[in-house]
PDB file of C-alpha atoms in Angstrom:
ATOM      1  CA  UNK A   1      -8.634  -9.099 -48.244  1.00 67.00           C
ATOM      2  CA  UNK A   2      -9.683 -12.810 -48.281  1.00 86.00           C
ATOM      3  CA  UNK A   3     -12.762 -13.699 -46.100  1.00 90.00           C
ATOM      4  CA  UNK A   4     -10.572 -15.954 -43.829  1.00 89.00           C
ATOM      5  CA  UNK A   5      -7.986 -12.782 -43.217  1.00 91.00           C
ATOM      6  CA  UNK A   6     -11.008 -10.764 -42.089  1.00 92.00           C
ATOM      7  CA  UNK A   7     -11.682 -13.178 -39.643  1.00 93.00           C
ATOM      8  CA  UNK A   8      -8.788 -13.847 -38.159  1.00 93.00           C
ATOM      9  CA  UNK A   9      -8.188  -9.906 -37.572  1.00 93.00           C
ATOM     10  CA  UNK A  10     -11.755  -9.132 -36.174  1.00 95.00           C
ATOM     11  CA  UNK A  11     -11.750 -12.257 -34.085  1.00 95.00           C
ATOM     12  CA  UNK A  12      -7.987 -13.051 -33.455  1.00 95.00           C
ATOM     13  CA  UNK A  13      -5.576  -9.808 -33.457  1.00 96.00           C
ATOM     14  CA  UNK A  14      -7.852  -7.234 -32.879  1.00 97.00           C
ATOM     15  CA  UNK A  15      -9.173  -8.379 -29.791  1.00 97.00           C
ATOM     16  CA  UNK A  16      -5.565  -9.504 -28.499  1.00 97.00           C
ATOM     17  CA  UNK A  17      -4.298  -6.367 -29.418  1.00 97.00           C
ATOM     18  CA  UNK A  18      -7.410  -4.396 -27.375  1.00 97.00           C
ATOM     19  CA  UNK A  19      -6.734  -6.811 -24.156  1.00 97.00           C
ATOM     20  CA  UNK A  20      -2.976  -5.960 -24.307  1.00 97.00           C
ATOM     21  CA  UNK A  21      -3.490  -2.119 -24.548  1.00 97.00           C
ATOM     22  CA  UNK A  22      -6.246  -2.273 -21.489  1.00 97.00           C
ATOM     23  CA  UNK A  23      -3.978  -4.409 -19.171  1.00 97.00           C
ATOM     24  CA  UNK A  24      -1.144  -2.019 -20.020  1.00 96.00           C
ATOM     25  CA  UNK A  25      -3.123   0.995 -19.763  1.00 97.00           C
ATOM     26  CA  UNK A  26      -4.314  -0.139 -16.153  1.00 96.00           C
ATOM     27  CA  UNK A  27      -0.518  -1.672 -15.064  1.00 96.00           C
ATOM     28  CA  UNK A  28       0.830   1.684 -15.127  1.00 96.00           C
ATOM     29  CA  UNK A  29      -1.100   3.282 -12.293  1.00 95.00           C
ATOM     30  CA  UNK A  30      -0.755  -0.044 -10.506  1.00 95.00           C
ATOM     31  CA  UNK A  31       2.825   0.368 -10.796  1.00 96.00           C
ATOM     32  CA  UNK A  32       3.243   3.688  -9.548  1.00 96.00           C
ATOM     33  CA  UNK A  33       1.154   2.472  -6.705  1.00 96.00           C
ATOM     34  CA  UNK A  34       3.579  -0.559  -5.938  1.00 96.00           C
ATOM     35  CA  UNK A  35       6.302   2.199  -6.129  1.00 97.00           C
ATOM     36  CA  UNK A  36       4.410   4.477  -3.189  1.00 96.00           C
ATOM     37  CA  UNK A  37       3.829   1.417  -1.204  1.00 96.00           C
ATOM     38  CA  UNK A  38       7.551  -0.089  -1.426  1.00 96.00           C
ATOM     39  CA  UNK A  39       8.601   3.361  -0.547  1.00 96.00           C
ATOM     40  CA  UNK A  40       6.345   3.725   2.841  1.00 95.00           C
ATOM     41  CA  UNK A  41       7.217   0.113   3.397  1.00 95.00           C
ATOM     42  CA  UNK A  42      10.721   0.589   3.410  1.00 96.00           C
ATOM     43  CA  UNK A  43      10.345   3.898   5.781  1.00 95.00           C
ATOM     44  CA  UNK A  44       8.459   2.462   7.957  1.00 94.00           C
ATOM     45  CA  UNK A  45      11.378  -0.465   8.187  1.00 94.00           C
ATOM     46  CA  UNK A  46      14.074   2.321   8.623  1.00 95.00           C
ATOM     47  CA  UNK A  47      12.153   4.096  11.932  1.00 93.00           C
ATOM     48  CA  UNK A  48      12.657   3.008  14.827  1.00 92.00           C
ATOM     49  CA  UNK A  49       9.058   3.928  16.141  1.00 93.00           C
ATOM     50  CA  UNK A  50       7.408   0.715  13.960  1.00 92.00           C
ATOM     51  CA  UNK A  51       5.822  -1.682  15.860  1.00 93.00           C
ATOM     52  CA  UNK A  52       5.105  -5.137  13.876  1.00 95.00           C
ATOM     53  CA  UNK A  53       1.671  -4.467  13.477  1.00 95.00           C
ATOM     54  CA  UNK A  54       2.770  -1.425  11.156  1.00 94.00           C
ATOM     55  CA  UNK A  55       4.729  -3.229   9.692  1.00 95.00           C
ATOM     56  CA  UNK A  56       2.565  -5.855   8.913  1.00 96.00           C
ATOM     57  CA  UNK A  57      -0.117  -3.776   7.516  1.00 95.00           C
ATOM     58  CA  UNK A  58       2.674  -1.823   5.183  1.00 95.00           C
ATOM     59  CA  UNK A  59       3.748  -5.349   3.801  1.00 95.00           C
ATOM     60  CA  UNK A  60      -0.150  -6.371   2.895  1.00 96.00           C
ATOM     61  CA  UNK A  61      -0.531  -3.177   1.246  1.00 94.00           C
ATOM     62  CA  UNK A  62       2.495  -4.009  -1.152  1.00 95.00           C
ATOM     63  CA  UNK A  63       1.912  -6.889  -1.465  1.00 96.00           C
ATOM     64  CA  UNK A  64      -1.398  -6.520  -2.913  1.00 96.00           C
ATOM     65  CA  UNK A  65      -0.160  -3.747  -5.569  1.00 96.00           C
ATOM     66  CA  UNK A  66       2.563  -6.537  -6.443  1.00 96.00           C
ATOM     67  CA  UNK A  67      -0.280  -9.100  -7.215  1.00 97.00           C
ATOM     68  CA  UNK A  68      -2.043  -6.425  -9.159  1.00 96.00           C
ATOM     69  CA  UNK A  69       1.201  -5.746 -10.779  1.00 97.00           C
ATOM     70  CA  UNK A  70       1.864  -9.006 -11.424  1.00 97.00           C
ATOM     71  CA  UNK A  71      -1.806 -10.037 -13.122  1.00 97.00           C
ATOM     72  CA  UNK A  72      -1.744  -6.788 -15.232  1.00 97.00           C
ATOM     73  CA  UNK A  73       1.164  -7.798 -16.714  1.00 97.00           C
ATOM     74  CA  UNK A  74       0.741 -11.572 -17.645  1.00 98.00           C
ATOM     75  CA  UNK A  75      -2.609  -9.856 -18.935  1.00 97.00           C
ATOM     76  CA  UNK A  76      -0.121  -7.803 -21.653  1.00 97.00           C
ATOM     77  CA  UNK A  77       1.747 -10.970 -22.522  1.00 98.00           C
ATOM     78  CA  UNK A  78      -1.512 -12.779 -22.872  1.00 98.00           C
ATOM     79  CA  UNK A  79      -2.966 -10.111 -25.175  1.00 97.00           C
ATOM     80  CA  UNK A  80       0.646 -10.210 -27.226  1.00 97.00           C
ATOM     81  CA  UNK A  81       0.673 -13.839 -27.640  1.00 98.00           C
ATOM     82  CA  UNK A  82      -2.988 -13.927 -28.681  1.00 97.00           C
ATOM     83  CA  UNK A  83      -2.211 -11.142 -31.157  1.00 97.00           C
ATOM     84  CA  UNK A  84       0.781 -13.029 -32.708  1.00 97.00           C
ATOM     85  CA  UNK A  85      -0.783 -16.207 -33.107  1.00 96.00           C
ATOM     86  CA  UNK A  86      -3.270 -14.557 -35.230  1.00 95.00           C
ATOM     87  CA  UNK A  87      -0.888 -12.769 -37.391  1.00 96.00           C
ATOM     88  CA  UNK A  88       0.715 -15.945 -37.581  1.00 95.00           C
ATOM     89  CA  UNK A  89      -2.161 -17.226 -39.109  1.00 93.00           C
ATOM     90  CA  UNK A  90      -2.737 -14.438 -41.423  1.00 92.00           C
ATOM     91  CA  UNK A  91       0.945 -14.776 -42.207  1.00 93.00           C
ATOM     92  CA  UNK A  92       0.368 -18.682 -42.952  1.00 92.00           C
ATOM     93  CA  UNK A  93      -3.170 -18.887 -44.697  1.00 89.00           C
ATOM     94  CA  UNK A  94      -2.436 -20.841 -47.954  1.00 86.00           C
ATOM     95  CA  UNK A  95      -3.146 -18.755 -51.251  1.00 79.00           C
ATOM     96  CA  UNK A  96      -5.883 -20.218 -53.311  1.00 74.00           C
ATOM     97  CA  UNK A  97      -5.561 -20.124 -56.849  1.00 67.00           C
ATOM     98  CA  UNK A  98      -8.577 -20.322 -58.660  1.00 56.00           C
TER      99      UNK A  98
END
């Protein structure tokens, strides 16, 4: 490999790559957490025992798993996009002929 290919994957898809897999690897429990949460949210909706103030505390909880949610996964794209624009520059590094 060329010295400029090197670079680009140590300092361009590798790294992209790596932040894609650890946002993934930490929206899945986040996501199963959202799930719980929704789910005691929505049974806690259904009783007729709830006061507000359950309710209340119920929606903060999901709502904070949905931000989690929602910040893991731009994390993924970001790591993707990063990743693809450097095998797009890999992909587009002019050959040099000597």
């Amino acid at each position: 490999m060329k010295q400029r290919q090197i670079i680009l994957l140590f300092l361009v898809v590798i790294p992209g790559f790596v932040a894609a897999a650890i946002s993934g690897f930490f929206l899945f429990p986040d996501w199963t957490a959202l799930d719980a949460s929704h789910r005691q949210y929505q049974q806690l909706a259904r009783s007729p025992s709830s006061t507000i103030r359950d309710l209340s505390i119920a929606q903060a909880g999901e709502n904070r798993h949905r931000i989690n949610c929602f910040a893991e996964g731009i994390g993924v794209l970001l790591g993707g996009v990063i990743t693809a624009i450097g095998i797009h520059g890999i992909c587009t590094l002019p050959d040099k002929q000597s």
